[in-house]
Coordinates of C-alpha atoms in Angstrom, one line a residue:
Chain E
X1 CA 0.0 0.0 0.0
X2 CA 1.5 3.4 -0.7
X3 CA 2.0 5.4 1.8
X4 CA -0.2 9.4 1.3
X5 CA 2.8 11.9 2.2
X6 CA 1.9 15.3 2.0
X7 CA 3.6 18.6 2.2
X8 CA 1.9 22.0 3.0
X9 CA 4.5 25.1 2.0
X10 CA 4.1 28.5 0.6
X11 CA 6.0 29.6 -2.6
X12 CA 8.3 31.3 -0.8
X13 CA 9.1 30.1 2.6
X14 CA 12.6 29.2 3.0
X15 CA 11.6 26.8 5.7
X16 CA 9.2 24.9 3.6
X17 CA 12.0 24.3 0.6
X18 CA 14.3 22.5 3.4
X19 CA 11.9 20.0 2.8
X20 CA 11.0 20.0 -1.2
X21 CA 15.3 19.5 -1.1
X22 CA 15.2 16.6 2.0
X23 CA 11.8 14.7 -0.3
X24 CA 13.6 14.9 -3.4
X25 CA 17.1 13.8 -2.0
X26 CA 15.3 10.9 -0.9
X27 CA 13.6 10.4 -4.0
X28 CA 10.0 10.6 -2.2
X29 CA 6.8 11.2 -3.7
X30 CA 4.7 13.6 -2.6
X31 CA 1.6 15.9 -2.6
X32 CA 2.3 19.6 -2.5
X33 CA -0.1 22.1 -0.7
X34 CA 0.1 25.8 -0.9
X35 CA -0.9 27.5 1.6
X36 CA -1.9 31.1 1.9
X37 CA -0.9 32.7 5.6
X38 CA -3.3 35.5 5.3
X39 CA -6.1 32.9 4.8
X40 CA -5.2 29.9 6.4
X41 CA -6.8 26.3 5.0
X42 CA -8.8 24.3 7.5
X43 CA -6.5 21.6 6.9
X44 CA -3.0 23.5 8.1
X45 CA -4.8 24.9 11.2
X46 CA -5.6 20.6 12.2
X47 CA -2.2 20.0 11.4
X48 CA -0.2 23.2 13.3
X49 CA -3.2 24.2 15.6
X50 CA 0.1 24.9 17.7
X51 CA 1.8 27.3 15.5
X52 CA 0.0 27.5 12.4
X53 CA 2.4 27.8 10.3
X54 CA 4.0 26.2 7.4
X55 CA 6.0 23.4 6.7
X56 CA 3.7 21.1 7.5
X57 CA 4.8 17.4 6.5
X58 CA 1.9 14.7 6.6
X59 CA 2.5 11.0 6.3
X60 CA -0.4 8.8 6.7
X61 CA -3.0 11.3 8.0
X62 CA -0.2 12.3 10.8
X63 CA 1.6 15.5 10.9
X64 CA 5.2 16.8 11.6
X65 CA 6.0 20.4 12.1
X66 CA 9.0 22.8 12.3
X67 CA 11.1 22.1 9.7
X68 CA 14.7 20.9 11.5
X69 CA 12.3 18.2 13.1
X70 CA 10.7 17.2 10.0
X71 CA 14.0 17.0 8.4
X72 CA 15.0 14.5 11.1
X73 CA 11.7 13.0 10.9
X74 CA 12.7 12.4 7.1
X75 CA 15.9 11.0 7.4
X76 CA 15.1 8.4 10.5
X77 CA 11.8 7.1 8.1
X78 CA 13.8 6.9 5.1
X79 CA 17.3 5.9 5.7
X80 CA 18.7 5.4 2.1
X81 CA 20.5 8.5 0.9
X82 CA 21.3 9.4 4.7
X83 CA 21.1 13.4 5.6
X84 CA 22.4 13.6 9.0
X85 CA 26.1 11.6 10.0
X86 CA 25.8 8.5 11.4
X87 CA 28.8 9.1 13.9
X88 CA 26.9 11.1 17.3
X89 CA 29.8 13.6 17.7
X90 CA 29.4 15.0 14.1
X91 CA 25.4 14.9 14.3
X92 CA 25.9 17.0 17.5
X93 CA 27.8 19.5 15.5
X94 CA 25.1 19.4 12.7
X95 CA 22.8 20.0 14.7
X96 CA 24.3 22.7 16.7
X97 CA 25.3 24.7 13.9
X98 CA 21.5 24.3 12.2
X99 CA 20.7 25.7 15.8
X100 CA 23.0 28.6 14.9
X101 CA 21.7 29.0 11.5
X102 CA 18.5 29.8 12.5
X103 CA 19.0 31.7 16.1
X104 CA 21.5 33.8 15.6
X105 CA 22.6 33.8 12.2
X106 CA 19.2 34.3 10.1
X107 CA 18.2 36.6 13.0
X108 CA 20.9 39.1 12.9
X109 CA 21.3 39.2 8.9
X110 CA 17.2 40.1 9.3
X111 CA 17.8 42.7 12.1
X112 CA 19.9 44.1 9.6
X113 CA 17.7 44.3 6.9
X114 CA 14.8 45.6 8.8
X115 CA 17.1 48.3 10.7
X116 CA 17.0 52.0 9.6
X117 CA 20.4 53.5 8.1
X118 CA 21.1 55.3 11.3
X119 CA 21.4 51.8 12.7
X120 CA 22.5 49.4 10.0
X121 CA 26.6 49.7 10.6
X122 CA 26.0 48.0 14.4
X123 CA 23.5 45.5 12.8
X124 CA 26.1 44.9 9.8
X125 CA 28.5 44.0 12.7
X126 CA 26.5 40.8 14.2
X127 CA 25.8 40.1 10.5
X128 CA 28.9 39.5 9.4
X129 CA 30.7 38.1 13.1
X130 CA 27.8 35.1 12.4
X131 CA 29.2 34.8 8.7
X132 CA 32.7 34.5 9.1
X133 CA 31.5 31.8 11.4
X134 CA 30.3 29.9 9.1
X135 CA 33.0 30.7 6.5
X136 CA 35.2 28.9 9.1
X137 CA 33.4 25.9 8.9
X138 CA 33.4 25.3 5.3
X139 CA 37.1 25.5 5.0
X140 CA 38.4 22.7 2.8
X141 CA 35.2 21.6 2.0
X142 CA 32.6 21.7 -1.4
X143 CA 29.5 21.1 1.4
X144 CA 28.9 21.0 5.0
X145 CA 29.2 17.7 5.6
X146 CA 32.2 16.8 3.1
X147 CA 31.4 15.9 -1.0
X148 CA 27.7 15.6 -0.9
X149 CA 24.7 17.9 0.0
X150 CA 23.4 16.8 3.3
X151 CA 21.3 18.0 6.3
X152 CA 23.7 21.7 7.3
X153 CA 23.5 22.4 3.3
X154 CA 19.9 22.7 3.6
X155 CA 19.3 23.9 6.7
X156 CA 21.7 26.5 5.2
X157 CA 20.5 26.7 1.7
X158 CA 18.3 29.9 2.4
X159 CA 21.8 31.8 2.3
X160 CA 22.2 30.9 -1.4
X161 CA 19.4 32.6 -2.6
X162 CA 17.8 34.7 -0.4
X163 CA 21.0 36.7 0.8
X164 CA 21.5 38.2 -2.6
X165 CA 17.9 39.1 -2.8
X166 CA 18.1 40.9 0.4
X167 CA 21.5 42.5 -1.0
X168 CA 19.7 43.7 -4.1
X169 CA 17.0 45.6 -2.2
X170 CA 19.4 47.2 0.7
X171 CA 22.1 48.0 -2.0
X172 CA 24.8 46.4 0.3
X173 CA 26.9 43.5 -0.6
X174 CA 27.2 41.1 2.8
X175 CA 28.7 38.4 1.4
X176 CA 31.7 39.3 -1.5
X177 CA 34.0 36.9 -2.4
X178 CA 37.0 38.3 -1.2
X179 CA 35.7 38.5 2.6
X180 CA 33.7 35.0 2.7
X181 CA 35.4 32.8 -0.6
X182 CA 34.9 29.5 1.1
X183 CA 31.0 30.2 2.0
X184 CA 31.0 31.9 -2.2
X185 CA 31.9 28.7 -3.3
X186 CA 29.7 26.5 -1.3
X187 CA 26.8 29.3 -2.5
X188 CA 28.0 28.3 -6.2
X189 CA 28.1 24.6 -5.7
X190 CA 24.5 24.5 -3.8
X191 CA 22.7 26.8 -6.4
X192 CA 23.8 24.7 -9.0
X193 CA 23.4 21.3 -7.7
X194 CA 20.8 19.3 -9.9
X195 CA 18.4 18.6 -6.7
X196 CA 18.3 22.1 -5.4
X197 CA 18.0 24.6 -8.7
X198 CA 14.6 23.9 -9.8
X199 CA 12.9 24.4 -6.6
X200 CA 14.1 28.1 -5.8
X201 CA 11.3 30.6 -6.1
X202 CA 10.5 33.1 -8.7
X203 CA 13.3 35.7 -7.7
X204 CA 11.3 39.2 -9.3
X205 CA 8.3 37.6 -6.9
X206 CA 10.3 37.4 -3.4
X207 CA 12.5 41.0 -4.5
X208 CA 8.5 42.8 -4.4
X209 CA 7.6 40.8 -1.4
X210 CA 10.6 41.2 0.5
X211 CA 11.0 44.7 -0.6
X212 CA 7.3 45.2 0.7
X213 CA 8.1 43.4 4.2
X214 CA 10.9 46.0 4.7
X215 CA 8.9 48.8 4.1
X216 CA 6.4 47.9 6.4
X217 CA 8.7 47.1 9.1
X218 CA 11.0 50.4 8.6
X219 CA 7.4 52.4 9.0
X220 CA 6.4 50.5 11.8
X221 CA 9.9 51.5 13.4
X222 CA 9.8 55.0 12.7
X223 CA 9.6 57.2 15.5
X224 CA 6.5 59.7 15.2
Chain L
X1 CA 34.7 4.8 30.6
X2 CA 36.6 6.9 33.7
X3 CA 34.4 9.9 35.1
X4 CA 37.0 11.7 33.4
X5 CA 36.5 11.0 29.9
X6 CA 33.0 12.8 30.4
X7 CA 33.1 16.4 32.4
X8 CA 30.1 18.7 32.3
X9 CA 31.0 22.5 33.0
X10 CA 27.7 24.0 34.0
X11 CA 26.3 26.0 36.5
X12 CA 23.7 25.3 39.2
X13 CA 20.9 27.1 38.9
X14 CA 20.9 26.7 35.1
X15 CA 18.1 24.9 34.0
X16 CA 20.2 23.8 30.9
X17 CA 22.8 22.4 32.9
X18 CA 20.2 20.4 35.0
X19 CA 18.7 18.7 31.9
X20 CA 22.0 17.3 31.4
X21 CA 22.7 16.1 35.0
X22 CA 19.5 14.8 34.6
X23 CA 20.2 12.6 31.2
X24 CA 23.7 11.6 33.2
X25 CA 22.0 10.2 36.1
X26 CA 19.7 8.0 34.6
X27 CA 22.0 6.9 32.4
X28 CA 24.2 6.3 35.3
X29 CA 27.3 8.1 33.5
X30 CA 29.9 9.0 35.8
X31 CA 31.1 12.7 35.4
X32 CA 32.9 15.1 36.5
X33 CA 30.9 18.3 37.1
X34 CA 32.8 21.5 36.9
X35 CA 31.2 24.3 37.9
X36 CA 31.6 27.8 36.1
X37 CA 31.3 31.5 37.2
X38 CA 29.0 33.3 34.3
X39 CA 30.6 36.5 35.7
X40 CA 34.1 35.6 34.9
X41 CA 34.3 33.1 31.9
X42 CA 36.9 30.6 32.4
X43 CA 39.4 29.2 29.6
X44 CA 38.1 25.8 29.5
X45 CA 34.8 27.1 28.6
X46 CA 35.3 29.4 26.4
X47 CA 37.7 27.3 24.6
X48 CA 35.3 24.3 24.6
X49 CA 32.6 27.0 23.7
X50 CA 33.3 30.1 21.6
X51 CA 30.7 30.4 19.8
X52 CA 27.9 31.1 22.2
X53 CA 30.5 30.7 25.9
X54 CA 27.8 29.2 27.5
X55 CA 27.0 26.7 29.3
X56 CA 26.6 23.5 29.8
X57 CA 29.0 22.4 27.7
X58 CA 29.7 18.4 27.9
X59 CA 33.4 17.6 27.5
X60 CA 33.6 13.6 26.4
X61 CA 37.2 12.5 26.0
X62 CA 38.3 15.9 24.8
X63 CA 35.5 16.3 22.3
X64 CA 33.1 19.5 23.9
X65 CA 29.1 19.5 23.0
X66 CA 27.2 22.5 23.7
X67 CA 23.5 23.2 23.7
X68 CA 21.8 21.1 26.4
X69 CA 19.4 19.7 23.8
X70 CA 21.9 18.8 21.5
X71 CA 24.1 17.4 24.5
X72 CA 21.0 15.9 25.8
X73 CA 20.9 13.4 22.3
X74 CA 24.3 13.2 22.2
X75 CA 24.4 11.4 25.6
X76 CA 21.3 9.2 24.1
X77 CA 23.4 8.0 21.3
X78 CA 26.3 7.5 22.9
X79 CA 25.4 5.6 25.9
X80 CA 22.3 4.1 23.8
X81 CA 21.8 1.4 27.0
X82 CA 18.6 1.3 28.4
X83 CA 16.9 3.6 29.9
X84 CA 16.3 4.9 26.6
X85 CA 15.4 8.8 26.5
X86 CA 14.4 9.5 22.9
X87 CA 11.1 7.0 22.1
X88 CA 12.1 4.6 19.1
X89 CA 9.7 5.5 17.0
X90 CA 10.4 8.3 13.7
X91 CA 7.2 10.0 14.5
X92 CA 7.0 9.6 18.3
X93 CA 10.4 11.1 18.2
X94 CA 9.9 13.8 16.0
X95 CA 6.4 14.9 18.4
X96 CA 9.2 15.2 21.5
X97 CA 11.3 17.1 19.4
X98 CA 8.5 19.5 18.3
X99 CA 7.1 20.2 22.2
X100 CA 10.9 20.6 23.0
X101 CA 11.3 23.3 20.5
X102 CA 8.1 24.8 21.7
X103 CA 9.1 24.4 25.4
X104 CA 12.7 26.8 25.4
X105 CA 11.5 29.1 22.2
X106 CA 7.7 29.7 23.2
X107 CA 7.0 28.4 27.0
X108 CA 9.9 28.9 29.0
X109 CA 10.4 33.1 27.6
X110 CA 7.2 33.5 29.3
X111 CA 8.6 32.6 32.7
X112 CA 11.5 35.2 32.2
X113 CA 8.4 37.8 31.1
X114 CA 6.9 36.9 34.7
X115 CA 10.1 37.0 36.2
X116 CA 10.8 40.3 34.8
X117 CA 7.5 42.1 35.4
X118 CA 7.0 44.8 38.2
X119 CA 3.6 45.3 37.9
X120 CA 0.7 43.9 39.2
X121 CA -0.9 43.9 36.0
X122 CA 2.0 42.5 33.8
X123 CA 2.1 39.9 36.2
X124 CA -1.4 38.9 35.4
X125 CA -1.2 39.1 32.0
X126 CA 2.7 37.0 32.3
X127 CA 0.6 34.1 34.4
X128 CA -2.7 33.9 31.7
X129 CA 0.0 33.4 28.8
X130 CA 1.8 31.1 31.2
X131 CA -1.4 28.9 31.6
X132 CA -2.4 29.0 27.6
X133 CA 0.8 27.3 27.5
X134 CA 0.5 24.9 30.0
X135 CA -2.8 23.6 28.8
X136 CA -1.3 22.9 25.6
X137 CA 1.2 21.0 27.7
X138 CA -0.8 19.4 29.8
X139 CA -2.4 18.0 26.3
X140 CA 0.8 16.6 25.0
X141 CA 1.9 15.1 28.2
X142 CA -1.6 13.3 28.1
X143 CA -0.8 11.8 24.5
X144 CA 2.4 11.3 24.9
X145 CA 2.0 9.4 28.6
X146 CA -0.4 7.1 27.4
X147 CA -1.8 6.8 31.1
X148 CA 1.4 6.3 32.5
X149 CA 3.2 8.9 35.0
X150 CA 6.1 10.6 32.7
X151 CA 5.9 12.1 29.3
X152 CA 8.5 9.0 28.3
X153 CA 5.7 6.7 29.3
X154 CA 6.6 4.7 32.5
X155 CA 10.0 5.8 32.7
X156 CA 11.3 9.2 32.4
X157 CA 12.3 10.4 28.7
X158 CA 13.3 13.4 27.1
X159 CA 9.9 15.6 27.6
X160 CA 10.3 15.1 31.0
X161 CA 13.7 16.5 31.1
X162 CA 13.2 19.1 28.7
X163 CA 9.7 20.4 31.0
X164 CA 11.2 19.3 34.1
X165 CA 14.6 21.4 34.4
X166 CA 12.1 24.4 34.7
X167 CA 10.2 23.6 37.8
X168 CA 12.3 25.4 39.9
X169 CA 12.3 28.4 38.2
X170 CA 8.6 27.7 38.1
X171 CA 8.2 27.4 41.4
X172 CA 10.6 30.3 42.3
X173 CA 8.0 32.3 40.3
X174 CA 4.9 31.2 42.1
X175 CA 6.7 32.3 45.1
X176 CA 8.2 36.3 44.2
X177 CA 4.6 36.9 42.5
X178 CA 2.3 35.4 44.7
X179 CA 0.5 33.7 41.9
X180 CA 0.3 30.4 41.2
X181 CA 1.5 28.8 37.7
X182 CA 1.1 24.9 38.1
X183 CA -2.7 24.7 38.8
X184 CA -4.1 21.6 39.8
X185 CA -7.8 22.7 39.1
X186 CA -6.1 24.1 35.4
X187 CA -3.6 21.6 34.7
X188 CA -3.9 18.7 37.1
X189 CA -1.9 16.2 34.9
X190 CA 1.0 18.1 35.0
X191 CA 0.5 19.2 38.8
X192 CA 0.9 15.5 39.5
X193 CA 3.7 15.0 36.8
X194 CA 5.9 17.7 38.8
X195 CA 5.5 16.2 41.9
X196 CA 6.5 12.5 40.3
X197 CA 9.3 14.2 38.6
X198 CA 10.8 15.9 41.4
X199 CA 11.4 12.9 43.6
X200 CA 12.3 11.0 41.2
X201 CA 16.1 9.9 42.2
X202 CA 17.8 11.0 38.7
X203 CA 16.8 14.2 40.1
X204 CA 16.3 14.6 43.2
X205 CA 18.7 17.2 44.7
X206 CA 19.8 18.4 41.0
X207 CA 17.7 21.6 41.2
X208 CA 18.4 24.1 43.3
X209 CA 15.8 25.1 46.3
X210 CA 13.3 27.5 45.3
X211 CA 13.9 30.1 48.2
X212 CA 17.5 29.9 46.3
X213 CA 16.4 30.6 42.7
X214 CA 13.8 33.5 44.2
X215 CA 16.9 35.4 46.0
X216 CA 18.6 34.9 42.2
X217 CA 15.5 36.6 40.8
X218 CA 16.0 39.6 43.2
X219 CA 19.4 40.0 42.3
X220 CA 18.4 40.3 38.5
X221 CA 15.9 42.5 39.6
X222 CA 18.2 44.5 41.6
X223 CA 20.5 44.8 39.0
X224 CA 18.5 45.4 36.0
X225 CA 16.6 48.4 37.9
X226 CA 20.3 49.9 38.9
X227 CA 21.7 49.5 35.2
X228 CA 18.2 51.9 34.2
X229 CA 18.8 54.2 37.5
X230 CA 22.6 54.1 35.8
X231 CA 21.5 54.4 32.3
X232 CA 19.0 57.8 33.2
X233 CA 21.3 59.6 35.2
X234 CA 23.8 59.7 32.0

């Protein structure tokens, strides 16, 4: 009997595409549901009464949400084509740094893209102290975890694309070559990889809806 | 393995810490516990942890694990023995996992918002989020129990220790508002989970006292309203 997986995403959340990468690197089949935040579906609010929010990954009528769990959820259900290390040590590091990822280094590259000029040099500063962090960690190697994407690669993957769309619309470069060559390199590799590069979103769509979210957060901030 | 292969530098009252002496006791790991002053970073730590110099940080051999969750599944792997503190199953796992993340990034903020209030009302308003929470708690320990006494079922797991390290803070709480936070007419489940946790001998005398923990509160409070006496008088 086939099992009924189902995956509930939006076009553009970064969160959501860990998951399209994990399904297809695991050659899983799979129905896609798009969600819309501003009018959630009956279905997503059963699933994530919790946190309503998307991804959402549904096997058999049961759901899994927050996208590092479902990821491990993923790998430990199908174990060919193995995401996470086998060895503990190294799945504590992954782990750890896919904590980083998301606490401190998404956070402070967003605090800077949401700050107003008079405040973007101190936010640049976290910014880039979290990326030459990373940087560090890729030295002598094409992905996290050695010659083949696994589960750091995509908990990391939203640097590859949506970095340079937040560039574009602050007209500052964060991460050039010169200063971060090891995580450029890993940028080029990941883009490119035959897995990953058809799932990234339309990049004219997220420029206007990023470009909209920062406008609406730098008039919220502004002092009256 | 000698108790010093394995070293945990921690701190007391850390809740963090605790869930890791917790995971080492039932496992029965012997340690070495080292602790730390947060004031005054030593080398060790913040050679074993540069990233965030925090602790705990577990030290096995001379390999260092931060992050008490991460350490937490580390020590689960490593010494995978029974008692087991992860359940076996993908999706079982994966629901302990969730209610963890939920726990430290949505749950346990709302104790440092009680902690931190001044205000009668903001204390109110702390203590109704607080329960909102709880009740969603108290739901997942009754799944995830399946009538038995511990969110692992009949033995403690990793729910329990992941809840369970914040009782005393909880408790310190209850005791420098006035209000109370575990209910037994709200959340009776838990209320009788806390008090089977607690004596249970894997923890019993890990966490601090809560008369202790409320004179740490003060201090914070001390502190933080000095540093804004400081700050306005610039």
């Amino acid at each position: 009997m086939a099992e009924e997986v189902k995956l509930f995403r939006t076009w553009s959340s970064p969160y959501a595409l860990r998951i399209v990468w994990a399904l297809k690197l695991k050659g899983i089949e799979y129905e896609t549901i798009f969600e819309d935040l501003t009018n959630k579906s009956p279905s997503l609010l059963q699933y994530n009464p919790t946190h309503g929010k998307v991804p959402v990954l549904v096997r058999d009528g049961k759901p899994v949400c927050e996208s590092l769990v479902i990821l491990e959820y993923v790998d430990e259900t199908w174990k060919h084509n193995p995401l996470l290390p086998q060895d503990p040590y190294e799945k504590s590091m992954a782990r750890f740094w896919a904590n980083f990822g998301d606490d401190k280094l998404m956070k402070s590259i967003w605090q800077l893209f949401i700050a107003h000029e008079k405040d973007q040099d101190v936010a640049a500063v976290a910014a880039l102290e979290n990326l030459k962090i990373v940087e560090e960690q890729l030295k002598g190697k094409k992905f996290f975890h050695g010659e083949t994407i696994g589960y750091l690669d995509l908990a990391f993957g939203w640097i590859a694309n949506l970095v340079s769309i937040l560039e574009e619309i602050m007209s500052l470069k964060l991460v050039d070559g010169e200063r971060f060559p090891h995580l450029s390199s890993w940028i080029q590799h990941f883009i490119d990889a035959p897995v990953i590069r058809d799932c990234w979103p339309p990049r004219d769509k997220m420029i206007i809806k990023f470009q909209v979210m920062r406008e609406n957060y730098l008039a919220a901030a502004t002092p009256k | 393995m000698a108790a010093s292969d394995v070293k945990l530098l921690g701190a007391r009252p850390s809740p963090f810490v605790n869930r890791v002496q917790f995971a080492l006791n039932l496992k029965s790991i012997d340690h070495e516990f080292i602790p730390q002053n947060l004031a005054e970073k030593s080398e060790l730590l913040l050679k074993s942890n540069p990233v965030h110099k925090k602790v705990p940080v577990l030290i096995h051999g001379d390999q260092p694990i931060s992050e008490s969750l991460v350490i937490v599944q580390y020590i689960d792997e490593v010494w995978s023995g029974p008692p087991s503190l992860l359940p076996s199953d993908p999706y079982d796992r994966a629901t302990a996992r969730f209610w963890a993340a939920y726990i430290d990034e949505k749950w346990f903020p709302l104790v440092r918002d009680l902690r931190n209030a001044t205000d009668e009302q903001s204390k109110a308003a702390a203590v109704e989020k607080l329960f909102e929470g709880l009740k969603l708690l108290e739901d997942a320990f009754v799944n995830s129990s399946n009538g038995k006494g511990f969110f692992g079922g009949e033995k403690l797991g990793y729910l329990d220790i992941v809840l369970g390290c914040y009782l005393g803070w909880v408790r310190a709480g209850e005791i420098f508002t006035g209000l109370k936070i575990l209910d037994e007419t709200k959340t009776p489940a838990l209320v009788g989970w806390a008090e089977r946790f607690a004596s249970h001998k894997a923890v019993d005398g890990v966490i601090p006292e809560p008369e202790e923990l409320v004179n740490l509160i003060k201090m914070f409070q001390a502190r933080a309203a000095a540093a804004a006496a400081d700050a306005s008088t610039k």
